[in-house]
């Protein structure tokens, strides 16, 4: 935008400061734990030390004697009310409290209600539970072996197999692979990880026994969906339920599910008639909330001798813990894993996934990844590097040779997605230029000659975000669209409400920017609200980078509806026919008569003081936006690592990220999203991992051994952009919130494997801890 081009203050493309930061950086945010109500009680939870055990007795008398303790809730109490189990988002069942068996370590066993947080904790510690340990299964392959102990005895099917899902052309893919001159296979394990939001999960539930109104302040990314599910499960009238998602200290997918604590606090409030607060501590959050990943992947890629990809076949075993609590669209039990053909025009592809139960907490939610896209991107980008290695072609050259070309969009992938737009070579070339790829390869050659370990890794990812076209996407039957309601008040000031819910992404700023651009009003005059089901229009919430593709589009569409009406009012004020009025350079102008115009603020005043006969007073509109397609952001990342031969320590020397999310609403916010996302991609590549021993004991249940990167470990990110607008989005924007988390891990892993090439190492599973790298260096050859 040149300085003298017409523009509106705070419109699209401007790096204005975040409105929400005025309160957040002053400690004036309003988070769930800030909610304090008169007569409020506190709830704490007794948890299981065993991963699998029969509960033979629960004694509550000692707990009830702790001063301040008012009640203890057990599974039997809930069973009597039909609430011992609740549905998961994937139509499985999850225990609120067990009636007879615990199925993972740290599972909720009883809840204690008291008049202070401390009394509740003391009470929870005083609940006595007798357990009879049962055989434990933590490995999904073993869980599926004949004779394995069946975990979910409540199901009709007496096995640990949950579901099988497949898509693509099996016979065609088999034939294409058989006919391929070059084939590469690899097993890849993507371990369990857990988001570590600054704020843990919690709620304040308040049943007003007089009015019958139930209000819950809740750390949720999807308040409307929660309200509907609450209404369906409890039978409370939906208009009497109010879900408020106040300021949220990070969600990252971990605040999509309904956890037992929310239900327990709700039951406790309904039972006692008092407001009840439940706030998880950090260990509970790490040990018991839903986890991400845990995919065991077997992949095979085929190519011609000159390096053109032909076919891709992927078989996966998914570990879902004791229940399938995945936050996926209902029709896709493995999420959008079938974006796995990535940036390449495979003629044939076939993907299958089997899901298994194990004695672990619920798995299958996300970690800054729209529904298994990270798993898919990691697989295809690792496989492309293995193929390059086998063919002895430079990995950049192999990608450039294969990319879907810009003129092929809209492009239909072998697994059925229609990519909206892309320029993959453009992004990779830009990254190569910024990092001086050719120079790095020369440096690497010189270093190799001296025996030093330096690696360069590329990831050219394609994402799929913005669920969704409601034909294909629903959650428990609720269609996935999103909404905006925009009201312009007489003085030209705006309140706009949305069905999404920011957890730190900056919606108060960026939605205002979209509206500023569309309405010609400064962003400062536009107030954005989300997260209160009493006031916001119905929407499905914020995850899967869907807010910009859906509610962002709804903002534009609602504003354009307002403009239609405003044009009629403007014509009335200008004393011309509406046909003679056009919206140009942020004002209503009489065609061909320079200087004769009305601003949106002038029209707004007239809408309440002087609206023309035959029109309604007021100036507002609502839009429920059902996108015609997903958006497909993409990017190319290049990572340079140095490895210390003596210790196996990997250090990321440089990391260049070129992202393309179409039209950029706020460049500073997008850069912030990329920086945070890259750090959350760096984490599982090099540090984070949750493991379990054979008895189901968690390793990684505290920050002592679950290694979240701090500013000290985090490398310096270098970012750049290309802009390829989405042809179907009203302003051409695609989502961006997860791109970097999805794109980064394979770039880092590819760089490490590239460094280890002289040692004949094909693959090491992430996280690439020093000891694993050291072992590979000393073991020689292939390493697992
Ligand atoms: N944006 C933009 N231009 C674009 C695309 C996006 O300026 N072309 C801006 C948006 O206006 C918005 C932000 O970037 O302010 C992210 O937008 P979008 O990609 O639409 O993603 P969502 O708003 O739907 O956010 C969800 C996404 C997800 S799924 C995870 S996980 C994640 C992420 O956002 N969780 C986050 N980023 C996070 N950032 C913070 N601070 N906290 C989290 O919990
Ligand atoms: Cu994919 S984690 Mo985000 O969808 O909330």
mmCIF file of C-alpha atoms and ligand atoms in Angstrom, residues 195 221 251-256 293 327 365-372 374 503 505 542-546 680 737-738, ligand 2:
data_model
loop_
_atom_site.group_PDB
_atom_site.id
_atom_site.type_symbol
_atom_site.label_atom_id
_atom_site.label_comp_id
_atom_site.label_asym_id
_atom_site.label_seq_id
_atom_site.Cartn_x
_atom_site.Cartn_y
_atom_site.Cartn_z
ATOM 1 C CA UNK A 195 0.003 -28.774 24.539
ATOM 2 C CA UNK A 221 -12.531 -23.042 22.281
ATOM 3 C CA UNK A 251 -5.904 -23.360 23.624
ATOM 4 C CA UNK A 252 -3.932 -25.083 20.856
ATOM 5 C CA UNK A 253 -6.603 -27.791 20.554
ATOM 6 C CA UNK A 254 -6.407 -28.873 24.193
ATOM 7 C CA UNK A 255 -9.458 -26.816 25.110
ATOM 8 C CA UNK A 256 -11.794 -28.340 22.538
ATOM 9 C CA UNK A 293 -0.386 -37.606 17.812
ATOM 10 C CA UNK A 327 -11.702 -33.578 18.143
ATOM 11 C CA UNK A 365 -6.967 -34.319 19.918
ATOM 12 C CA UNK A 366 -4.757 -31.795 18.251
ATOM 13 C CA UNK A 367 -1.637 -29.877 19.090
ATOM 14 C CA UNK A 368 -1.846 -26.860 16.884
ATOM 15 C CA UNK A 369 -2.763 -28.966 13.894
ATOM 16 C CA UNK A 370 -6.033 -29.134 12.063
ATOM 17 C CA UNK A 371 -7.037 -32.718 12.461
ATOM 18 C CA UNK A 372 -3.922 -34.869 11.796
ATOM 19 C CA UNK A 374 0.899 -32.540 11.067
ATOM 20 C CA UNK A 503 -7.389 -17.899 22.761
ATOM 21 C CA UNK A 505 -4.819 -15.186 18.166
ATOM 22 C CA UNK A 542 -11.842 -21.582 17.036
ATOM 23 C CA UNK A 543 -9.547 -24.480 16.144
ATOM 24 C CA UNK A 544 -8.183 -25.902 12.906
ATOM 25 C CA UNK A 545 -7.218 -22.360 11.790
ATOM 26 C CA UNK A 546 -10.826 -21.964 10.778
ATOM 27 C CA UNK A 680 5.657 -25.486 18.729
ATOM 28 C CA UNK A 737 -2.567 -20.284 12.879
ATOM 29 C CA UNK A 738 -1.116 -23.779 12.622
HETATM 30 CU CU1 LIG B 2 -5.591 -28.078 15.757
HETATM 31 S S1 LIG B 2 -5.121 -27.487 17.575
HETATM 32 MO MO1 LIG B 2 -6.110 -25.858 17.061
HETATM 33 O O1 LIG B 2 -7.210 -26.770 16.131
HETATM 34 O O2 LIG B 2 -7.099 -25.510 18.305
#
